[in-house]
Coordinates of C-alpha atoms in Angstrom, one line a residue:
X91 CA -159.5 -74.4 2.1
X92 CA -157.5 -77.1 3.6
X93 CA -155.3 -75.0 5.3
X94 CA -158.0 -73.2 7.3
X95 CA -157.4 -75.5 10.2
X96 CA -153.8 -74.5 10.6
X97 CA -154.1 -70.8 9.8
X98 CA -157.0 -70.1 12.0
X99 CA -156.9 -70.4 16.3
X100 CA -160.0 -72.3 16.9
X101 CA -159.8 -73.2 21.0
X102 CA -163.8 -74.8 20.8
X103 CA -162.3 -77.4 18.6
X104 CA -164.9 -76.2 15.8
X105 CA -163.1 -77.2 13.3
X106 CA -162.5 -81.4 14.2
X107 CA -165.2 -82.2 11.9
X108 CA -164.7 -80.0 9.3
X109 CA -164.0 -80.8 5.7
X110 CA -163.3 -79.5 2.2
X111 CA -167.2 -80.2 1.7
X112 CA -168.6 -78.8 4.5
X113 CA -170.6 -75.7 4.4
X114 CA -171.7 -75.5 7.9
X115 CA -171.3 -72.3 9.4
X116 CA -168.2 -71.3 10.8
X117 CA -168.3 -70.4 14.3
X118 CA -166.2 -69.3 17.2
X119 CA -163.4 -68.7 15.8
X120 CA -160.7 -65.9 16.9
X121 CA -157.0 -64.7 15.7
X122 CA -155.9 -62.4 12.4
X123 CA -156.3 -64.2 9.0
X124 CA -152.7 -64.9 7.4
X125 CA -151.8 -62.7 4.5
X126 CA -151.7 -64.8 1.9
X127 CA -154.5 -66.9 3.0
X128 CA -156.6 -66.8 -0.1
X129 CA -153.8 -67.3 -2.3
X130 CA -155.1 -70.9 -2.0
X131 CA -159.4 -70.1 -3.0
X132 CA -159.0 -69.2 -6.4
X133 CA -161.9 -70.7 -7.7
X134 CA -164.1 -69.6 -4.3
X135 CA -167.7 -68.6 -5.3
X136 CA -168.7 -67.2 -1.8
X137 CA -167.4 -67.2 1.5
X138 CA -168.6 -66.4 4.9
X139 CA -166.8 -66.0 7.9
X140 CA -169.2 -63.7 10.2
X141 CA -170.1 -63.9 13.8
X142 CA -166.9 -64.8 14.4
X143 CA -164.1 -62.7 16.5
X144 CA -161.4 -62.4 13.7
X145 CA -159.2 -59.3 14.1
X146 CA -156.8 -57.1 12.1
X147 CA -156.4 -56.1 8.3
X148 CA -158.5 -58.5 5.7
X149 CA -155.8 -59.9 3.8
X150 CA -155.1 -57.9 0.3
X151 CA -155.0 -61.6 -1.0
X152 CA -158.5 -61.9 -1.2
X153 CA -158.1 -60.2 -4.4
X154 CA -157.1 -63.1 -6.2
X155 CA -161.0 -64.7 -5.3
X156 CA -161.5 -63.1 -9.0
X157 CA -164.5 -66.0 -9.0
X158 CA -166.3 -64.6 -5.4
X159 CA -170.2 -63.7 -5.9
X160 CA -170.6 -63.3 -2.2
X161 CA -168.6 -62.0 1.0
X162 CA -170.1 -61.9 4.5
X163 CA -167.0 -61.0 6.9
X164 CA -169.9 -59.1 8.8
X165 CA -169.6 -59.4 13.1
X166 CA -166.2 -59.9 13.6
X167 CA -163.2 -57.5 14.9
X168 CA -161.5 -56.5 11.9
X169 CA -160.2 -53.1 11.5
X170 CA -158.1 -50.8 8.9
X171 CA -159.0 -49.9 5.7
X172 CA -160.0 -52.7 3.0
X173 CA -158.0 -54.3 0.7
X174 CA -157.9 -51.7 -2.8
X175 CA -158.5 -54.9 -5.1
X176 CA -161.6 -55.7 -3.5
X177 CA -163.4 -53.1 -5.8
X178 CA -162.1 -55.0 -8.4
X179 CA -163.9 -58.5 -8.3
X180 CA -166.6 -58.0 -11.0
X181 CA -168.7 -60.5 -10.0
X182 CA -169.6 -60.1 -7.1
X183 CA -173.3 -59.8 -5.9
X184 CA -173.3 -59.8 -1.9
X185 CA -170.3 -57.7 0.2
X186 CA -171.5 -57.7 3.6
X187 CA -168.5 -55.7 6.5
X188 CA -170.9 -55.1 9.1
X189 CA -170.4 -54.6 12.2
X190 CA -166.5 -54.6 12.3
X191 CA -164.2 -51.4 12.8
X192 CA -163.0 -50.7 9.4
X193 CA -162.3 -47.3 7.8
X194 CA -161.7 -45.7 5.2
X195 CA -163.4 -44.2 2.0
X196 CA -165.7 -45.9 -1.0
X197 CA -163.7 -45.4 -4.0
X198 CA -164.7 -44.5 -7.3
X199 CA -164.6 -47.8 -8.3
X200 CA -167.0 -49.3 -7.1
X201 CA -168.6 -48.2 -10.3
X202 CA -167.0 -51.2 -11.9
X203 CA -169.1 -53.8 -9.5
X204 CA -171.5 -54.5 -12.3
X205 CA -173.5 -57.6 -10.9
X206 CA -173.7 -56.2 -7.2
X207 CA -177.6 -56.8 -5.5
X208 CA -176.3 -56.2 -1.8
X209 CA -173.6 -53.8 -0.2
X210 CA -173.6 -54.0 4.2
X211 CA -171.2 -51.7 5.8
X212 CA -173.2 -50.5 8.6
X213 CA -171.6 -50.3 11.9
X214 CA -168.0 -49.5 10.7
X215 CA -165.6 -46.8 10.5
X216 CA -166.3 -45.4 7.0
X217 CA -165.7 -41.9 6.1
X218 CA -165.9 -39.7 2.9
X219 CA -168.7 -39.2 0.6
X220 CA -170.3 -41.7 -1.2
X221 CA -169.0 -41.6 -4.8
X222 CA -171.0 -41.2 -7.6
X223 CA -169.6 -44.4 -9.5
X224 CA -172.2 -46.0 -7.0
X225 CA -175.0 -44.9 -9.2
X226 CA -173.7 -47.5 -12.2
X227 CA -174.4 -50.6 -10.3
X228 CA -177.8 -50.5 -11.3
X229 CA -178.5 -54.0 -9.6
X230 CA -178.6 -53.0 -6.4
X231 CA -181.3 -54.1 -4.4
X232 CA -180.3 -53.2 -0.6
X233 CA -177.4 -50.4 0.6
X234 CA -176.9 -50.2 4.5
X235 CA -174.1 -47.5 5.4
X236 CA -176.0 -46.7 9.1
X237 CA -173.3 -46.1 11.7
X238 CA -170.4 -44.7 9.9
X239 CA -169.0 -41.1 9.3
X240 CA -170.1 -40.6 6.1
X241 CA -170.5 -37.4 5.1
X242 CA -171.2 -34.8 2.0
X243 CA -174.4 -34.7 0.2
X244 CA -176.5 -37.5 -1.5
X245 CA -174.8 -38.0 -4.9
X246 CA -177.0 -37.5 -8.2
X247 CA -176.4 -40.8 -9.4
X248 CA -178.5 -42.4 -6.8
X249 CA -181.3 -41.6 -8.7
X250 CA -180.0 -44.1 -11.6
X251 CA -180.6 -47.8 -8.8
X252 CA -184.5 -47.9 -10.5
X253 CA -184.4 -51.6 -8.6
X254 CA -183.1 -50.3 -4.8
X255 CA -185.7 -51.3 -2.7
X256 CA -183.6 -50.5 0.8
X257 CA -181.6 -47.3 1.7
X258 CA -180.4 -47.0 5.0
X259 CA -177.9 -44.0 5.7
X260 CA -179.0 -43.9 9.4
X261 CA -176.5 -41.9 11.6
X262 CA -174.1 -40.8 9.8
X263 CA -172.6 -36.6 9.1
X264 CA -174.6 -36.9 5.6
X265 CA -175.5 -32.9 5.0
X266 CA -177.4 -30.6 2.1
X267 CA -180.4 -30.5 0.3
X268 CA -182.4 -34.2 -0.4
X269 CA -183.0 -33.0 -4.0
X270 CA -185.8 -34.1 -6.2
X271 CA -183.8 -36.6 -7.9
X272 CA -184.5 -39.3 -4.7
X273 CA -187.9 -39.6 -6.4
X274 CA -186.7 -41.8 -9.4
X275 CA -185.8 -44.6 -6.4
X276 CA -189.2 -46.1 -7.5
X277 CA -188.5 -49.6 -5.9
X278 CA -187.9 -48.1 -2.5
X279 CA -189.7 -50.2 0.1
X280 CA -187.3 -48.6 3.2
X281 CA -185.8 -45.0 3.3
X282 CA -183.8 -44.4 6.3
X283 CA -181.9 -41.0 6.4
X284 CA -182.5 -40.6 10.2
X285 CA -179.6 -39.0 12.5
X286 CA -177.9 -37.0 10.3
X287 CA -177.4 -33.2 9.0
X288 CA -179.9 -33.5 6.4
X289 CA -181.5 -29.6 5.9
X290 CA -184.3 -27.9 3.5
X291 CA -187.7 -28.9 2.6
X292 CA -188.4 -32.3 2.0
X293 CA -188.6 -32.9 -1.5
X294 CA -192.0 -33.2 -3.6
X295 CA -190.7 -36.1 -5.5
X296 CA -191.2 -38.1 -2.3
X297 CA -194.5 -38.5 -3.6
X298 CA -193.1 -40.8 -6.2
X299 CA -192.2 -44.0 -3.8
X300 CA -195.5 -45.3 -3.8
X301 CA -193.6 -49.0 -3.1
X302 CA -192.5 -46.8 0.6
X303 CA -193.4 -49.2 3.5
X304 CA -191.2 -47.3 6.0
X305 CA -190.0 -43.9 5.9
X306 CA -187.5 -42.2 8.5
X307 CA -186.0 -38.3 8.3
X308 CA -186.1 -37.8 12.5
X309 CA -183.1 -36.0 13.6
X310 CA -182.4 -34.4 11.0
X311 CA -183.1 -30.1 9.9
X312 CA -185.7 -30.2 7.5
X313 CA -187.9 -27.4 7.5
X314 CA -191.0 -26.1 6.1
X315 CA -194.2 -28.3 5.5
X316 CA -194.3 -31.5 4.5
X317 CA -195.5 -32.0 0.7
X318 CA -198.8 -32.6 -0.2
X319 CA -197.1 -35.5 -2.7
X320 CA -197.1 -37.7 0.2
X321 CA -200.8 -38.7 0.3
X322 CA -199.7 -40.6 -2.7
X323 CA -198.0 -43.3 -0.5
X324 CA -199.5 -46.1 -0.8
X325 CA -198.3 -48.8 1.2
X326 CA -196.6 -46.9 4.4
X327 CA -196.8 -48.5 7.6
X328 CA -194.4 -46.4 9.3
X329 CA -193.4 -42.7 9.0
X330 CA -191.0 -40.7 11.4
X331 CA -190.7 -37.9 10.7
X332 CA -189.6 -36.5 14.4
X333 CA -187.0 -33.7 15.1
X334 CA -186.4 -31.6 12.5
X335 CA -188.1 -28.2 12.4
X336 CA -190.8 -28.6 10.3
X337 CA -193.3 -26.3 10.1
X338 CA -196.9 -25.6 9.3
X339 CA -200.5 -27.2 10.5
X340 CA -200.9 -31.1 10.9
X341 CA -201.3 -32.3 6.9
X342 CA -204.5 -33.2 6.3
X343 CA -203.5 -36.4 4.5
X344 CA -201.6 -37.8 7.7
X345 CA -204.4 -39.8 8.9
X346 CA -205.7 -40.8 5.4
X347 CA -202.8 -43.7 4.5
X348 CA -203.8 -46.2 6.7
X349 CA -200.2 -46.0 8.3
X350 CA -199.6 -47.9 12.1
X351 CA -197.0 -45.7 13.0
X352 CA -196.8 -41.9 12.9
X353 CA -193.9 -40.3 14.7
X354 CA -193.8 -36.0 14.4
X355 CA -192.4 -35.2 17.8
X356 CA -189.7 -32.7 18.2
X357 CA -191.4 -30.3 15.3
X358 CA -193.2 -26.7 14.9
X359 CA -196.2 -27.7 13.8
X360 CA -199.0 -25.8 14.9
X361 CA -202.8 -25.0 14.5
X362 CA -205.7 -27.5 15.3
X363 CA -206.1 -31.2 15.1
X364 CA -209.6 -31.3 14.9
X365 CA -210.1 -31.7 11.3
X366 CA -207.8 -33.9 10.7
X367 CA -209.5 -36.4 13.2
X368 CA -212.8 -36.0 11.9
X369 CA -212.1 -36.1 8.3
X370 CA -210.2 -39.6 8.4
X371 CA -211.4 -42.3 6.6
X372 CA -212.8 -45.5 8.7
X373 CA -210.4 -47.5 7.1
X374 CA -207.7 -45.9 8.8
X375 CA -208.8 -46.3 12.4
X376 CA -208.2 -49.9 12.9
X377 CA -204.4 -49.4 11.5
X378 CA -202.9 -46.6 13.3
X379 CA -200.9 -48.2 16.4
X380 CA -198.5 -45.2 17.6
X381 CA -199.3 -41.3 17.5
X382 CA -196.5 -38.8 18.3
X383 CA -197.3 -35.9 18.3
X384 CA -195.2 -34.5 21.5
X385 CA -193.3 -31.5 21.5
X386 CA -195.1 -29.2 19.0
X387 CA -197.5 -26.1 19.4
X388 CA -200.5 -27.8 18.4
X389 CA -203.4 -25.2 19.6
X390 CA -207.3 -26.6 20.5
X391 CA -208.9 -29.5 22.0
X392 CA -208.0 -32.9 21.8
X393 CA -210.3 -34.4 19.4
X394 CA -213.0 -36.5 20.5
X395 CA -212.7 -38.4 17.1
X396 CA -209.7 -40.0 18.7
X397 CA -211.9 -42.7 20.1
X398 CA -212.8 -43.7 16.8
X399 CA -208.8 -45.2 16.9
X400 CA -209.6 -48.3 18.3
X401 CA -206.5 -50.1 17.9
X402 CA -204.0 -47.3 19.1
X403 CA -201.8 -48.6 21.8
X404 CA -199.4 -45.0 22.2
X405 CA -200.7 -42.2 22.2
X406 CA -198.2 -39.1 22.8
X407 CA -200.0 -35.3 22.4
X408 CA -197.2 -34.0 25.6
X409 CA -195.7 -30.8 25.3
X410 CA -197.7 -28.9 23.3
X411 CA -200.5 -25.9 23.9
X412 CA -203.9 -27.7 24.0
X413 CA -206.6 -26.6 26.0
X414 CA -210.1 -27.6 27.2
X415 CA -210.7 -31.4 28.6
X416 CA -210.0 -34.6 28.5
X417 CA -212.9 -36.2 26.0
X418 CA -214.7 -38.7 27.4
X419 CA -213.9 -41.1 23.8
X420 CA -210.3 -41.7 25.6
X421 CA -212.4 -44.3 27.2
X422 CA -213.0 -46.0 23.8
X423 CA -209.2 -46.8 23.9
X424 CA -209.6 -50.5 24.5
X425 CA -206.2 -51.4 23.8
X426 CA -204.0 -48.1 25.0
X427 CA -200.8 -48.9 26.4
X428 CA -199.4 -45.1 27.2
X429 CA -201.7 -42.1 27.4
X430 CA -199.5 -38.8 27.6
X431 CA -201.0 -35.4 28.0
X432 CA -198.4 -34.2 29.9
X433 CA -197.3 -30.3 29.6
X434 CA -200.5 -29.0 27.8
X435 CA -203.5 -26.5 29.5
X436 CA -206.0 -29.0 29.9
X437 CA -208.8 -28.2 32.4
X438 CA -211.7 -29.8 33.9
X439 CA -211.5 -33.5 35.8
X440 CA -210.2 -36.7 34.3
X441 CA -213.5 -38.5 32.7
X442 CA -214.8 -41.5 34.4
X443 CA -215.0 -43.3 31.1
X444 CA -211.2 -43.7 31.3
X445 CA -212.1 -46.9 32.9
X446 CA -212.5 -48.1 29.4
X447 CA -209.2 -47.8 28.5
X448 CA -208.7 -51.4 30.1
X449 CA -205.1 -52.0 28.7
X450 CA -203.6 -48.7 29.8
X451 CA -200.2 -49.1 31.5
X452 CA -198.7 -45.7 31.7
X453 CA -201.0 -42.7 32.3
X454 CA -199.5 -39.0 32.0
X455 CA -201.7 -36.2 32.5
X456 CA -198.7 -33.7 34.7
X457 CA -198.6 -30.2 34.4
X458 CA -201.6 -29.5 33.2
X459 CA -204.8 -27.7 35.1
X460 CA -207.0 -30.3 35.9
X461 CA -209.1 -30.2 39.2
X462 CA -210.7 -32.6 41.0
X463 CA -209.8 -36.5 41.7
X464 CA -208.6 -39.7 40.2
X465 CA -211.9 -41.4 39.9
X466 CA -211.9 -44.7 42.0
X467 CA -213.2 -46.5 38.5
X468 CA -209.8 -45.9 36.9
X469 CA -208.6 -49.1 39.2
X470 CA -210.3 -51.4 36.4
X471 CA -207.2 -50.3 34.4
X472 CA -205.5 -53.4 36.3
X473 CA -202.2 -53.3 33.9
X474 CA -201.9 -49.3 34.9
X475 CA -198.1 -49.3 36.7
X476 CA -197.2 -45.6 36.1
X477 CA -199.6 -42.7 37.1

């Protein structure tokens, strides 16, 4: 690595100190990476140049780094396609290109990365499918292919990566059916297929990630009703589940996970939420932190159960068809942040007991049929800044 100084523009004068020994990060660094650069690191275990603002192709040289377990070229400016050979390096464990411009496709290959626990790409160029061969490097741990063009369907093989505990494909063109086979992704502690063209129903075998911590499928087509597989989750904390088109009443189970975060905007989901208030078990109302339930055709009141929710901080019911008034239990709300009602058919006069609701900033209650005025008591709401 002695030639690094000469190779590499470094106008900070990072690299004064540096030595052969030295595995301080390196920083600040700018300029394209010679060709033949690593024709010099044969026997390189790992190598990280990120946050840095190299540029251009990485060098097809770095094939010859037939040692590397780990490459982090993440946060930098380089661009093009990746070196074929890369593919090739057997042992390799971590490959994290994030947040660069490269392109290209995943190539069949990759099947031949054996000892792989990490693979970062999130925030390139990336197009194609995801091959198949992906499914043989059974020690993956983490994939992160958010913010790419990936597209095509979810290949079988996934199903084989019993030890994946993270899954992000967040916006990408990813379409088709989920099929069952996700299920077998036992580890999975995060599932993120958000912002894509995802369609059907969401599979049963969802049911089976009882390691799940957070799920997100928003912006996506999924239809129908959610399975009844997913009251098996048992350590969720958040689920968002926001525009698709699903379908159906509000899933009796919803409230039962003890979850902090429950995100259903943007739906069809329709009937009452009455039940599903009063049948939740105490446990849960001390967890659950943000409700979203905007832009559905939820019918009825708002139930007066929702006071029991002590620790809620959003709560979002706008756009939707309920009727009658505002319960007095709103007041119960000790630490509400936002309160929107907006766009429903409520009736009757704001309850003075929203003076409970001490921590409430933001207070929505437009278009809607309420009579009467703000009651004067609603100014012990000191944080309240939007009305």
């Amino acid at each position: 690595m002695a030639v690094f100084k000469a190779d590499i523009q470094d106008p900070n004068g990072k690299l004064v100190s540096w030595n052969e020994v030295d595995d301080s990060p390196l920083k600040s660094l700018s300029g394209s990476i010679p060709g033949d650069f690593f024709q010099q690191c044969g026997s390189l275990r790992s190598i990280s140049l990120a946050n840095n603002k190299f540029l251009g192709q990485i060098p097809d040289s770095l094939r010859l780094c037939s040692t590397l377990a780990a490459i982090n070229f993440s946060s930098n400016q380089f661009s093009g396609s990746l070196p074929s050979r890369i593919w090739s390096l057997k042992g390799l464990r971590l490959l994290d290109l994030s947040n660069n411009h490269l392109d290209g496709e995943i190539p069949k290959s990759i099947e031949g990365l054996n000892n792989l626990r990490a693979i970062n790409l999130q925030k390139n160029k990336f197009t194609g499918a995801v091959p198949d061969g992906i499914g043989s490097c059974l020690l993956l741990r983490s994939i992160a292919f958010s913010e790419n063009s990936f597209s095509g369907s979810l290949p079988n093989p996934l199903q084989n990566l019993a030890l994946c505990n993270g899954l992000n494909l967040h916006k990408n063109k990813f379409s088709g059916v989920v099929l069952e086979c996700l299920g077998q992704m036992r580890s999975l502690e995060t599932l993120d297929l958000s912002d894509n063209s995802f369609s059907g129903w969401v599979p049963t075998s969802i049911g089976n990630l009882q390691s799940l911590r957070v799920l997100n499928i928003s912006m996506n087509a999924f239809t129908g009703s959610l399975p009844e597989s997913m009251i098996n989750f048992q350590n969720l904390l958040t689920v968002d589940l926001s525009q698709n088109s699903l379908t159906g009443s509000l899933s009796s189970w919803i409230l039962k996970l003890g979850v902090q975060e429950i995100l259903l905007s943007g739906n069809r989901l329709s009937g009452s939420m009455d039940s599903v208030f009063s049948s939740s078990p105490v446990n849960s109302h001390q967890k659950l932190l943000v409700l979203d339930l905007s832009h559905n055709a939820l019918l009825g009141k708002v139930p007066s159960a929702i006071g029991d929710f002590s620790s809620l901080r959003v709560l979002n019911l706008s756009r939707n068809s309920l009727k009658g008034g505002i319960p007095a239990s709103i007041g119960d709300l000790k630490a509400l942040d936002i309160l929107d009602l907006s766009e429903n058919r409520l009736n009757g006069s704001i309850p003075l007991e929203i003076e409970g609701a001490i921590s409430l900033k933001e207070l929505r209650l437009e278009n809607n049929f309420l009579v009467g005025t703000i009651p004067t008591s609603i100014q012990k709401c000191s944080s309240l800044t939007s009305l």
